[in-house]
Tab-separated table of C-alpha atoms in Angstrom:
chain	number	residue	atom	x	y	z
A	400	MET	CA	127.717	-128.289	-35.359
A	401	ALA	CA	125.140	-130.072	-33.618
A	402	GLN	CA	121.599	-128.355	-33.547
A	403	ARG	CA	119.709	-127.750	-30.468
A	404	ARG	CA	116.218	-129.453	-30.272
A	405	THR	CA	113.513	-130.333	-28.023
A	406	LYS	CA	113.147	-134.354	-27.493
A	407	PRO	CA	109.767	-135.874	-26.230
A	408	VAL	CA	110.236	-137.436	-22.870
A	409	SER	CA	110.394	-140.951	-24.234
A	410	LEU	CA	113.523	-140.321	-26.262
A	411	VAL	CA	115.053	-138.394	-23.350
A	412	LEU	CA	114.752	-141.889	-21.500
A	413	LEU	CA	116.404	-143.656	-24.443
A	414	VAL	CA	119.367	-141.093	-24.381
A	415	LEU	CA	119.540	-141.798	-20.614
A	416	ALA	CA	119.559	-145.799	-21.150
A	417	LEU	CA	122.199	-145.358	-23.918
A	418	SER	CA	124.294	-143.077	-21.880
A	419	LEU	CA	124.589	-145.335	-19.210
A	420	ALA	CA	125.523	-148.357	-21.450
A	421	VAL	CA	127.844	-146.519	-22.845
A	422	ILE	CA	129.347	-145.816	-19.189
A	423	SER	CA	129.295	-149.457	-19.077
A	424	TYR	CA	130.968	-150.401	-21.967
A	425	PHE	CA	133.379	-148.019	-22.260
A	426	GLY	CA	134.172	-146.965	-18.870
A	427	VAL	CA	134.275	-143.803	-16.753
A	428	GLY	CA	136.085	-141.717	-19.113
A	429	ALA	CA	133.561	-141.995	-21.653
A	430	GLY	CA	130.749	-141.727	-19.415
A	431	ARG	CA	132.398	-138.728	-17.935
A	432	GLN	CA	131.826	-136.848	-21.405
A	433	TYR	CA	128.303	-138.232	-22.071
A	434	LEU	CA	126.957	-137.133	-18.960
A	435	THR	CA	128.532	-133.823	-18.526
A	436	ASP	CA	129.498	-132.381	-21.561
A	437	GLN	CA	126.953	-129.880	-21.892
A	438	ALA	CA	128.504	-127.510	-24.435
A	439	PHE	CA	128.083	-130.869	-27.056
A	440	GLU	CA	124.934	-132.589	-25.752
A	441	PRO	CA	121.703	-130.967	-27.178
A	442	ILE	CA	119.895	-133.325	-24.784
A	443	ARG	CA	120.396	-132.537	-21.368
A	444	VAL	CA	120.280	-135.702	-20.091
A	445	PRO	CA	119.237	-135.983	-15.701
A	446	ALA	CA	121.619	-137.346	-13.177
A	447	PRO	CA	121.344	-141.134	-12.976
A	448	THR	CA	118.849	-142.141	-10.251
A	449	ALA	CA	116.568	-144.972	-9.102
A	450	PRO	CA	113.629	-145.229	-11.642
A	451	ALA	CA	110.095	-145.173	-10.759
A	452	PRO	CA	108.162	-148.180	-10.814
A	453	GLY	CA	107.246	-149.304	-14.345
A	454	ILE	CA	110.298	-147.383	-15.755
A	455	ALA	CA	112.710	-149.675	-15.304
A	456	ALA	CA	111.227	-152.020	-17.812
A	457	MET	CA	110.370	-149.257	-20.237
A	458	LEU	CA	114.291	-148.171	-20.371
A	459	ALA	CA	115.218	-152.016	-20.570
A	460	ALA	CA	112.868	-152.312	-23.881
A	461	ALA	CA	114.108	-149.137	-25.261
A	462	ALA	CA	117.852	-149.177	-24.465
A	463	VAL	CA	119.815	-149.023	-27.923
A	464	ALA	CA	123.464	-149.972	-27.135
A	465	PRO	CA	126.465	-148.136	-29.128
A	466	PRO	CA	128.683	-150.482	-31.289
A	467	ALA	CA	130.562	-153.350	-29.290
A	468	VAL	CA	133.978	-152.136	-30.058
A	469	ALA	CA	135.533	-155.204	-28.436
A	470	GLY	CA	134.126	-157.239	-31.251
A	471	SER	CA	130.899	-158.566	-32.915
A	472	ARG	CA	127.974	-160.602	-31.244
A	473	ALA	CA	128.971	-164.168	-30.530
A	474	ASN	CA	128.828	-166.051	-33.965
A	475	ALA	CA	127.567	-162.867	-36.079
A	476	PRO	CA	128.420	-164.154	-39.702
A	477	ILE	CA	131.017	-162.221	-41.606
A	478	PRO	CA	129.501	-160.311	-44.633
A	479	THR	CA	130.541	-160.973	-48.177
A	480	PRO	CA	132.124	-158.695	-50.788
A	481	ALA	CA	129.679	-159.514	-52.977
A	482	GLY	CA	127.018	-159.051	-50.545
A	483	VAL	CA	128.252	-155.640	-49.541
A	484	ALA	CA	129.032	-154.292	-52.929
A	485	ALA	CA	124.996	-155.445	-53.981
A	486	ALA	CA	123.703	-153.539	-50.829
A	487	LEU	CA	125.756	-150.495	-51.609
A	488	ALA	CA	125.105	-150.554	-55.585
A	489	ALA	CA	121.970	-148.453	-55.688
A	490	GLU	CA	123.335	-145.664	-52.795
A	491	LEU	CA	126.704	-145.180	-54.478
A	492	SER	CA	124.749	-143.925	-57.674
A	493	ASP	CA	122.898	-141.181	-56.023
A	494	PRO	CA	123.471	-138.041	-58.132
A	495	GLU	CA	123.979	-136.089	-54.583
A	496	LEU	CA	127.438	-138.071	-53.914
A	497	GLY	CA	128.819	-136.802	-57.249
A	498	PRO	CA	130.706	-138.717	-59.729
A	499	SER	CA	133.542	-138.838	-57.430
A	500	VAL	CA	132.754	-141.304	-54.227
A	501	ALA	CA	135.769	-143.074	-52.293
A	502	GLY	CA	134.667	-145.967	-50.369
A	503	GLN	CA	135.951	-148.927	-47.935
A	504	VAL	CA	134.327	-151.331	-45.459
A	505	PHE	CA	136.280	-153.807	-43.264
A	506	ASP	CA	135.228	-157.024	-40.851
A	507	ALA	CA	136.551	-155.479	-37.727
A	508	GLY	CA	137.437	-158.502	-36.286
A	509	THR	CA	138.998	-160.120	-38.906
A	510	ARG	CA	140.347	-157.017	-40.892
A	511	THR	CA	138.547	-158.569	-43.860
A	512	LEU	CA	138.159	-156.058	-46.682
A	513	LEU	CA	134.459	-156.413	-47.721
A	514	PHE	CA	134.448	-153.406	-50.154
A	515	ASP	CA	136.871	-150.920	-51.675
A	516	GLN	CA	136.352	-148.074	-54.202
A	517	ARG	CA	139.230	-145.258	-54.861
A	518	SER	CA	140.534	-145.942	-51.516
A	519	THR	CA	144.336	-145.085	-52.618
A	520	ALA	CA	143.222	-142.050	-54.380
A	521	ALA	CA	143.973	-138.647	-52.712
A	522	VAL	CA	140.764	-137.535	-51.650
A	523	ALA	CA	139.476	-134.448	-49.410
A	524	PRO	CA	139.023	-135.790	-46.036
A	525	ALA	CA	137.470	-132.856	-44.517
A	526	SER	CA	136.972	-133.316	-40.696
A	527	THR	CA	137.591	-137.023	-40.870
A	528	ALA	CA	141.125	-135.703	-40.894
A	529	LYS	CA	140.259	-135.211	-37.175
A	530	LEU	CA	140.819	-138.710	-36.941
A	531	LEU	CA	144.302	-138.840	-37.852
A	532	THR	CA	145.312	-136.010	-35.295
A	533	ALA	CA	143.688	-137.760	-32.422
A	534	ALA	CA	145.484	-140.929	-33.260
A	535	ALA	CA	149.230	-139.198	-33.586
A	536	LEU	CA	148.392	-137.143	-30.356
A	537	LEU	CA	147.579	-140.446	-28.659
A	538	SER	CA	150.621	-141.902	-30.088
A	539	VAL	CA	153.021	-139.386	-28.539
A	540	ARG	CA	150.883	-138.332	-25.028
A	541	GLN	CA	149.544	-140.316	-22.647
A	542	ALA	CA	145.724	-139.919	-22.489
A	543	THR	CA	146.006	-138.505	-19.087
A	544	ASP	CA	148.457	-135.437	-19.930
A	545	ARG	CA	147.258	-131.766	-19.659
A	546	PHE	CA	148.794	-128.904	-20.759
A	547	SER	CA	149.786	-126.034	-18.632
A	548	THR	CA	148.730	-121.749	-18.418
A	549	ARG	CA	151.524	-120.101	-16.495
A	550	VAL	CA	151.917	-116.604	-15.406
A	551	VAL	CA	155.139	-115.289	-14.502
A	552	ALA	CA	156.445	-112.089	-13.343
A	553	GLY	CA	157.404	-109.992	-15.540
A	554	SER	CA	160.759	-107.642	-15.733
A	555	GLU	CA	159.174	-104.636	-14.845
A	556	PRO	CA	157.009	-104.012	-11.149
A	557	GLY	CA	153.072	-104.260	-11.905
A	558	THR	CA	153.514	-106.222	-15.050
A	559	VAL	CA	152.862	-109.977	-15.270
A	560	VAL	CA	153.336	-112.242	-18.516
A	561	LEU	CA	150.570	-114.935	-19.458
A	562	ILE	CA	152.493	-117.651	-21.126
A	563	GLY	CA	150.550	-119.835	-23.448
A	564	GLY	CA	150.985	-123.766	-23.410
A	565	GLY	CA	148.535	-124.694	-26.071
A	566	ASP	CA	145.064	-125.498	-24.159
A	567	PRO	CA	142.292	-124.614	-26.033
A	568	THR	CA	139.736	-124.793	-23.843
A	569	LEU	CA	141.199	-122.512	-20.807
A	570	SER	CA	137.916	-120.530	-19.604
A	571	ALA	CA	137.285	-116.948	-19.111
A	572	ALA	CA	133.771	-117.866	-17.298
A	573	ALA	CA	132.773	-116.176	-14.052
A	574	ALA	CA	133.483	-118.121	-10.898
A	575	GLY	CA	130.681	-120.464	-10.494
A	576	ARG	CA	129.521	-120.134	-13.796
A	577	PRO	CA	129.509	-123.265	-16.029
A	578	THR	CA	132.886	-123.200	-18.652
A	579	ARG	CA	131.990	-123.951	-22.411
A	580	TYR	CA	133.963	-126.830	-22.411
A	581	PRO	CA	133.424	-128.923	-19.370
A	582	ALA	CA	136.529	-129.999	-17.220
A	583	ALA	CA	138.292	-126.751	-18.521
A	584	ALA	CA	140.806	-125.019	-16.625
A	585	ARG	CA	139.644	-121.533	-15.250
A	586	LEU	CA	141.466	-118.355	-15.650
A	587	THR	CA	139.487	-117.379	-12.205
A	588	ASP	CA	141.513	-119.770	-10.726
A	589	LEU	CA	144.465	-118.703	-12.199
A	590	ALA	CA	144.035	-114.942	-10.967
A	591	ALA	CA	143.687	-116.193	-7.608
A	592	ARG	CA	147.165	-117.882	-7.253
A	593	VAL	CA	148.466	-114.716	-9.060
A	594	ARG	CA	147.275	-112.449	-6.262
A	595	ALA	CA	148.400	-115.257	-3.804
A	596	SER	CA	151.612	-115.029	-4.901
A	597	LEU	CA	151.721	-111.362	-5.442
A	598	GLY	CA	150.345	-110.110	-2.063
A	599	THR	CA	149.392	-106.728	-2.005
A	600	ALA	CA	151.134	-105.787	-5.035
A	601	ARG	CA	148.975	-104.418	-7.462
A	602	VAL	CA	149.273	-105.871	-11.378
A	603	GLU	CA	148.961	-103.010	-14.256
A	604	ARG	CA	149.862	-104.585	-17.121
A	605	VAL	CA	149.327	-108.071	-18.753
A	606	LEU	CA	151.877	-109.590	-21.419
A	607	VAL	CA	150.900	-112.589	-23.437
A	608	ASP	CA	153.550	-114.757	-24.459
A	609	ASP	CA	152.617	-116.621	-27.542
A	610	SER	CA	155.807	-118.088	-28.657
A	611	ALA	CA	155.037	-121.764	-28.074
A	612	PHE	CA	153.856	-121.869	-31.334
A	613	THR	CA	155.232	-120.521	-34.606
A	614	GLY	CA	154.312	-119.790	-38.136
A	615	PRO	CA	151.426	-118.363	-39.665
A	616	ALA	CA	148.070	-118.302	-37.845
A	617	THR	CA	146.024	-119.666	-40.693
A	618	ALA	CA	146.472	-122.613	-42.474
A	619	PRO	CA	147.179	-122.669	-46.482
A	620	GLY	CA	143.849	-123.085	-48.337
A	621	TRP	CA	141.481	-121.520	-45.481
A	622	GLY	CA	139.429	-118.696	-46.803
A	623	THR	CA	139.284	-115.558	-45.471
A	624	GLU	CA	135.803	-116.252	-44.582
A	625	ASP	CA	137.265	-118.957	-42.355
A	626	THR	CA	138.533	-116.567	-39.447
A	627	PRO	CA	136.996	-115.643	-37.672
A	628	SER	CA	134.088	-117.569	-37.802
A	629	ASN	CA	131.795	-119.768	-35.579
A	630	TYR	CA	133.917	-122.561	-36.445
A	631	ALA	CA	137.550	-121.180	-36.484
A	632	SER	CA	139.884	-118.544	-35.111
A	633	LEU	CA	143.292	-117.776	-35.732
A	634	ILE	CA	145.656	-120.467	-33.951
A	635	THR	CA	147.607	-119.124	-31.009
A	636	ALA	CA	149.038	-120.811	-27.854
A	637	THR	CA	147.174	-118.602	-25.720
A	638	MET	CA	143.201	-118.512	-25.848
A	639	VAL	CA	140.238	-118.698	-23.948
A	640	ASP	CA	136.775	-120.934	-24.939
A	641	GLY	CA	138.173	-122.500	-28.133
A	642	GLY	CA	139.310	-119.097	-29.338
A	643	ARG	CA	136.594	-116.936	-28.399
A	644	ASP	CA	136.447	-113.612	-27.023
A	645	VAL	CA	133.789	-114.235	-24.355
A	646	PRO	CA	132.682	-117.806	-23.436
A	647	GLU	CA	129.326	-117.213	-24.759
A	648	ALA	CA	130.404	-116.074	-28.232
A	649	GLU	CA	129.377	-117.828	-31.392
A	650	ILE	CA	132.047	-116.017	-33.608
A	651	ARG	CA	135.415	-116.768	-32.803
A	652	SER	CA	138.029	-114.211	-31.995
A	653	ALA	CA	139.935	-112.290	-34.514
A	654	ALA	CA	143.171	-112.067	-31.614
A	655	PRO	CA	142.416	-115.351	-29.407
A	656	ASP	CA	145.762	-114.218	-27.406
A	657	LEU	CA	144.845	-110.644	-26.771
A	658	ALA	CA	141.319	-111.938	-25.735
A	659	ALA	CA	142.941	-114.212	-23.209
A	660	GLY	CA	145.148	-111.235	-21.815
A	661	ASN	CA	142.192	-109.154	-21.552
A	662	ALA	CA	140.315	-111.977	-19.842
A	663	LEU	CA	143.537	-111.656	-17.079
A	664	ALA	CA	143.803	-108.486	-16.856
A	665	ALA	CA	139.963	-108.038	-15.966
A	666	ALA	CA	140.305	-110.612	-13.240
A	667	LEU	CA	143.631	-108.880	-12.042
A	668	GLY	CA	142.434	-105.444	-12.125
A	669	ALA	CA	145.058	-104.430	-14.654
A	670	THR	CA	144.503	-101.784	-17.440
A	671	ALA	CA	146.633	-102.681	-20.297
A	672	VAL	CA	147.483	-105.612	-22.251
A	673	ASP	CA	149.990	-106.397	-24.769
A	674	ARG	CA	152.061	-109.037	-26.489
A	675	GLY	CA	155.438	-109.497	-24.988
A	676	SER	CA	157.626	-112.166	-24.000
A	677	ALA	CA	158.697	-113.710	-20.432
A	678	PRO	CA	161.886	-112.726	-19.088
A	679	ALA	CA	164.237	-115.892	-18.470
A	680	GLY	CA	164.076	-117.565	-15.230
A	681	ALA	CA	160.852	-115.283	-14.135
A	682	ARG	CA	159.394	-116.303	-11.045
A	683	VAL	CA	156.000	-118.299	-11.848
A	684	LEU	CA	152.990	-116.912	-9.919
A	685	GLY	CA	150.404	-119.565	-10.950
A	686	GLN	CA	149.275	-122.144	-12.966
A	687	VAL	CA	146.810	-124.139	-14.320
A	688	ARG	CA	146.254	-127.245	-16.351
A	689	SER	CA	144.026	-128.278	-18.856
A	690	ALA	CA	141.446	-131.223	-19.101
A	691	PRO	CA	143.420	-134.459	-19.896
A	692	VAL	CA	143.969	-135.288	-23.656
A	693	ASP	CA	141.413	-137.917	-23.685
A	694	VAL	CA	138.765	-135.288	-22.867
A	695	LEU	CA	139.868	-132.881	-25.132
A	696	ILE	CA	139.953	-135.431	-28.039
A	697	GLU	CA	136.336	-136.381	-27.490
A	698	GLN	CA	135.406	-132.687	-27.241
A	699	MET	CA	137.215	-132.233	-30.994
A	700	LEU	CA	135.598	-135.142	-32.398
A	701	ARG	CA	132.174	-134.821	-31.261
A	702	SER	CA	131.293	-131.309	-32.066
A	703	SER	CA	134.158	-131.772	-35.163
A	704	ASP	CA	135.950	-128.632	-33.223
A	705	ASN	CA	138.573	-127.078	-35.562
A	706	VAL	CA	140.458	-124.796	-33.050
A	707	ILE	CA	140.912	-127.672	-30.424
A	708	ALA	CA	142.014	-129.956	-33.563
A	709	GLU	CA	144.498	-127.401	-34.371
A	710	VAL	CA	145.853	-126.798	-31.346
A	711	LEU	CA	145.979	-130.556	-30.463
A	712	ALA	CA	148.195	-130.747	-34.040
A	713	ARG	CA	150.526	-128.614	-32.579
A	714	HIS	CA	151.366	-130.491	-29.474
A	715	VAL	CA	152.155	-133.566	-32.043
A	716	ALA	CA	154.525	-131.380	-33.161
A	717	LEU	CA	156.010	-130.214	-30.163
A	718	ALA	CA	155.903	-133.991	-28.907
A	719	THR	CA	158.398	-134.723	-31.642
A	720	SER	CA	160.479	-131.727	-31.779
A	721	ARG	CA	158.950	-130.075	-34.241
A	722	PRO	CA	158.027	-126.496	-34.917
A	723	ALA	CA	154.557	-125.814	-33.654
A	724	SER	CA	153.278	-124.216	-37.158
A	725	PHE	CA	150.648	-125.898	-39.358
A	726	ALA	CA	153.641	-127.254	-41.536
A	727	GLY	CA	155.319	-128.617	-38.167
A	728	ALA	CA	151.853	-129.891	-37.037
A	729	ALA	CA	151.332	-131.822	-40.817
A	730	GLU	CA	154.655	-133.244	-40.457
A	731	ALA	CA	154.293	-134.286	-37.010
A	732	VAL	CA	151.415	-136.004	-37.641
A	733	ARG	CA	152.463	-137.785	-41.259
A	734	ALA	CA	155.529	-139.101	-39.321
A	735	THR	CA	154.067	-140.110	-36.429
A	736	LEU	CA	151.059	-142.111	-38.224
A	737	ALA	CA	153.603	-143.804	-40.706
A	738	GLY	CA	155.745	-145.164	-37.834
A	739	ALA	CA	152.205	-146.939	-36.839
A	740	GLY	CA	152.224	-147.915	-40.420
A	741	ILE	CA	149.730	-145.688	-41.596
A	742	GLU	CA	150.569	-143.947	-44.538
A	743	ILE	CA	148.706	-140.261	-45.041
A	744	GLY	CA	151.183	-139.074	-47.723
A	745	ASP	CA	152.457	-135.545	-48.268
A	746	GLY	CA	148.968	-133.953	-48.840
A	747	MET	CA	147.711	-132.752	-45.464
A	748	VAL	CA	148.354	-129.104	-44.500
A	749	ASP	CA	146.067	-128.637	-41.226
A	750	GLY	CA	145.252	-130.816	-38.260
A	751	SER	CA	141.497	-130.255	-38.484
A	752	GLY	CA	140.542	-130.874	-42.157
A	753	LEU	CA	139.518	-127.486	-42.759
A	754	SER	CA	141.903	-126.584	-45.533
A	755	LEU	CA	140.932	-127.286	-49.035
A	756	PHE	CA	144.153	-128.033	-49.928
A	757	ASN	CA	144.108	-131.266	-48.286
A	758	ARG	CA	144.573	-134.547	-49.821
A	759	VAL	CA	145.019	-138.217	-48.111
A	760	PRO	CA	144.003	-141.742	-49.227
A	761	LEU	CA	140.660	-142.893	-47.945
A	762	ALA	CA	142.469	-145.930	-47.097
A	763	ALA	CA	144.494	-144.167	-44.060
A	764	ILE	CA	141.098	-143.201	-42.290
A	765	SER	CA	140.029	-146.850	-42.382
A	766	SER	CA	143.480	-147.969	-41.233
A	767	THR	CA	143.375	-145.611	-38.395
A	768	LEU	CA	139.814	-146.696	-37.109
A	769	LEU	CA	140.755	-150.846	-37.834
A	770	ALA	CA	143.992	-150.011	-36.020
A	771	THR	CA	141.820	-148.363	-32.868
A	772	VAL	CA	139.198	-151.433	-32.452
A	773	ASP	CA	142.880	-153.611	-32.382
A	774	ALA	CA	143.361	-154.905	-28.900
A	775	LYS	CA	147.373	-154.104	-29.562
A	776	GLN	CA	146.294	-150.092	-29.975
A	777	SER	CA	144.614	-149.587	-26.535
A	778	ARG	CA	146.060	-146.322	-25.901
A	779	TRP	CA	144.302	-144.970	-29.039
A	780	ARG	CA	140.616	-146.203	-27.488
A	781	PRO	CA	139.501	-142.560	-26.765
A	782	LEU	CA	139.067	-141.800	-30.227
A	783	LEU	CA	136.267	-143.744	-30.078
A	784	SER	CA	134.575	-142.772	-27.350
A	785	GLY	CA	134.668	-139.433	-29.118
A	786	LEU	CA	132.662	-140.266	-32.140
A	787	SER	CA	128.881	-139.242	-32.268
A	788	ILE	CA	126.202	-141.788	-32.163
A	789	ALA	CA	123.772	-141.543	-34.981
A	790	GLY	CA	120.701	-140.224	-33.827
A	791	TRP	CA	121.968	-139.497	-30.481
A	792	ASP	CA	124.614	-136.830	-29.819
A	793	GLY	CA	127.087	-134.565	-31.601
A	794	THR	CA	127.287	-134.114	-35.157
A	795	LEU	CA	125.335	-137.435	-35.758
A	796	LEU	CA	122.121	-135.476	-34.017
A	797	GLU	CA	121.621	-132.833	-36.574
A	798	GLU	CA	118.399	-132.236	-37.863
A	799	ASP	CA	118.612	-133.572	-41.451
A	800	ARG	CA	120.847	-136.823	-40.177
A	801	PHE	CA	119.709	-140.535	-40.217
A	802	SER	CA	116.051	-139.725	-40.976
A	803	GLY	CA	113.619	-141.031	-43.161
A	804	ALA	CA	114.680	-144.752	-44.185
A	805	ALA	CA	118.305	-144.432	-42.568
A	806	ALA	CA	116.533	-143.966	-39.332
A	807	VAL	CA	117.251	-147.417	-38.938
A	808	ALA	CA	120.971	-146.580	-38.072
A	809	ALA	CA	120.105	-144.520	-34.863
A	810	GLY	CA	122.365	-146.264	-32.203
A	811	ALA	CA	123.871	-148.756	-34.471
A	812	VAL	CA	126.540	-146.222	-35.995
A	813	ARG	CA	129.664	-144.627	-34.283
A	814	ALA	CA	131.053	-142.066	-36.599
A	815	LYS	CA	132.779	-138.779	-37.486
A	816	THR	CA	131.329	-136.769	-40.100
A	817	GLY	CA	133.164	-134.442	-42.694
A	818	THR	CA	131.349	-131.444	-44.555
A	819	LEU	CA	133.277	-128.951	-46.541
A	820	THR	CA	132.853	-127.087	-49.959
A	821	GLY	CA	132.333	-130.143	-52.499
A	822	VAL	CA	132.881	-132.547	-49.932
A	823	THR	CA	130.531	-135.092	-47.403
A	824	GLY	CA	131.948	-137.921	-45.764
A	825	MET	CA	131.855	-140.119	-42.832
A	826	ALA	CA	133.940	-142.828	-40.869
A	827	GLY	CA	133.566	-145.319	-38.202
A	828	LEU	CA	132.209	-148.383	-36.854
A	829	LEU	CA	128.561	-149.841	-37.320
A	830	THR	CA	126.933	-152.969	-36.602
A	831	ASP	CA	125.077	-154.802	-39.122
A	832	ALA	CA	121.782	-156.569	-38.626
A	833	ASP	CA	123.576	-159.890	-37.817
A	834	GLY	CA	125.809	-158.099	-35.005
A	835	ARG	CA	128.700	-157.850	-37.052
A	836	LEU	CA	130.969	-154.902	-36.008
A	837	LEU	CA	132.295	-153.320	-39.499
A	838	VAL	CA	134.598	-150.337	-40.135
A	839	PHE	CA	133.633	-148.094	-43.170
A	840	SER	CA	134.786	-144.931	-44.746
A	841	PHE	CA	133.268	-142.947	-47.338
A	842	VAL	CA	133.798	-139.460	-48.881
A	843	ALA	CA	132.387	-137.937	-52.018
A	844	ASP	CA	134.829	-134.901	-53.069
A	845	GLN	CA	132.825	-133.695	-56.039
A	846	ALA	CA	129.231	-133.521	-54.060
A	847	PRO	CA	127.546	-131.151	-55.785
A	848	SER	CA	125.788	-129.883	-52.676
A	849	ALA	CA	127.813	-130.780	-49.714
A	850	PHE	CA	125.934	-128.611	-47.233
A	851	GLU	CA	122.526	-129.450	-48.429
A	852	SER	CA	120.859	-132.320	-46.487
A	853	SER	CA	120.331	-134.036	-49.672
A	854	SER	CA	124.127	-134.587	-49.830
A	855	ARG	CA	124.498	-135.526	-46.333
A	856	GLY	CA	121.540	-138.060	-46.457
A	857	ALA	CA	123.339	-139.617	-49.170
A	858	VAL	CA	126.172	-140.985	-47.255
A	859	ASP	CA	123.770	-141.528	-44.457
A	860	SER	CA	121.903	-143.706	-46.730
A	861	LEU	CA	125.192	-145.491	-47.662
A	862	VAL	CA	125.715	-146.270	-43.997
A	863	ALA	CA	122.329	-147.101	-43.264
A	864	ALA	CA	122.475	-150.143	-46.056
A	865	LEU	CA	125.295	-151.577	-44.186
A	866	VAL	CA	123.496	-151.466	-40.846
A	867	ARG	CA	120.285	-153.303	-42.688
A	868	CYS	CA	121.848	-156.159	-44.182
A	869	GLY	CA	123.638	-158.942	-43.447
A	870	CYS	CA	125.367	-158.902	-46.848
A	871	ARG	CA	126.113	-162.385	-47.220
């Protein structure tokens, strides 16, 4: 999770300039997230206004553009494999990475392999696995698709049934209050539609129908300390605010489905909440729809939200007629990516990378990123706008990321991080000193202190070494 910290005015201006650059490059979709995604932006960026005299020149001079995903700077030379290997040699020997480091570097424009180390070995991907989930979902659903949550009439008077449709960001925030996840559907709107449908009839009982998802609510390899925690909850088809009891909670819910039912009951004045099933052919009393798929993917990636990831993986299963369970979702992601020419093997057991049992070849992560920058795979582009920018936002704005000598990478790297017990890694895009766009992926899965700044800093140093060099 990105930590909040106070920035001086000059850096806020830098971020504003960067945000405007992102909007101009990626379009309105990405800009919407950079300017309104307050749940994931440690810096509150003011709405763009005409700059005061003198400020315009400062912004122009200070702006650091994100990597150009459409290609490299004109005539930028391609690094050589020998140059890349030489640039990485010292950093790869850092003991903080441990004895098992897998890595790949490609030239994005020509797909030339510039560096390869253990890329076919099955490694624990940690949260870089979310890139696989995102790509699979964008293969089977449109970026504009939304997921519905419905309330139908129960079989008894005074009873309504809340039917979860797999919207992980549905919000219980009070009317007029910001939602934890921007653009989220609101239970207050759903309750208002139910009341309008029922007229003067009272609601006394809310049943929660969670049947859209099946199987265990936690994955193999999840520890007892993982649920509930500040990074995971049980995975249910019905939940509010990313599996929380209330929007402002840091620790997620031990019963996300009932938390959603309780929130709806409070909005409707009902006094009883229980689990149940919707009667066949029940009258729909109201429904709301989630933010679009591309927004959910951006939110999942930028904050590395495990709960959103697991729910989205189940939507891959549903779209491919598989059980919406951990096993069904993992198989759906595997088969969907295989159809796109990306082989992840049989080692994934969840969609977030949280499980200690996950194993995939690093080459699958690299291939996913290469396909994403390929113009032929334009439907995967929301994956790119969800990547954090080094030194600016998301998981790459944590206090210890890209500091010291690695600060050279600020603004030049877009990436997804991965941190788990014994695992530290990063995968994404960067622009080198010559302006060449590179795709990279690194995972150290025997790191002695993966959650410590020294271990994560070692990965940052690997990436910064590529940013600094033309590697010829």
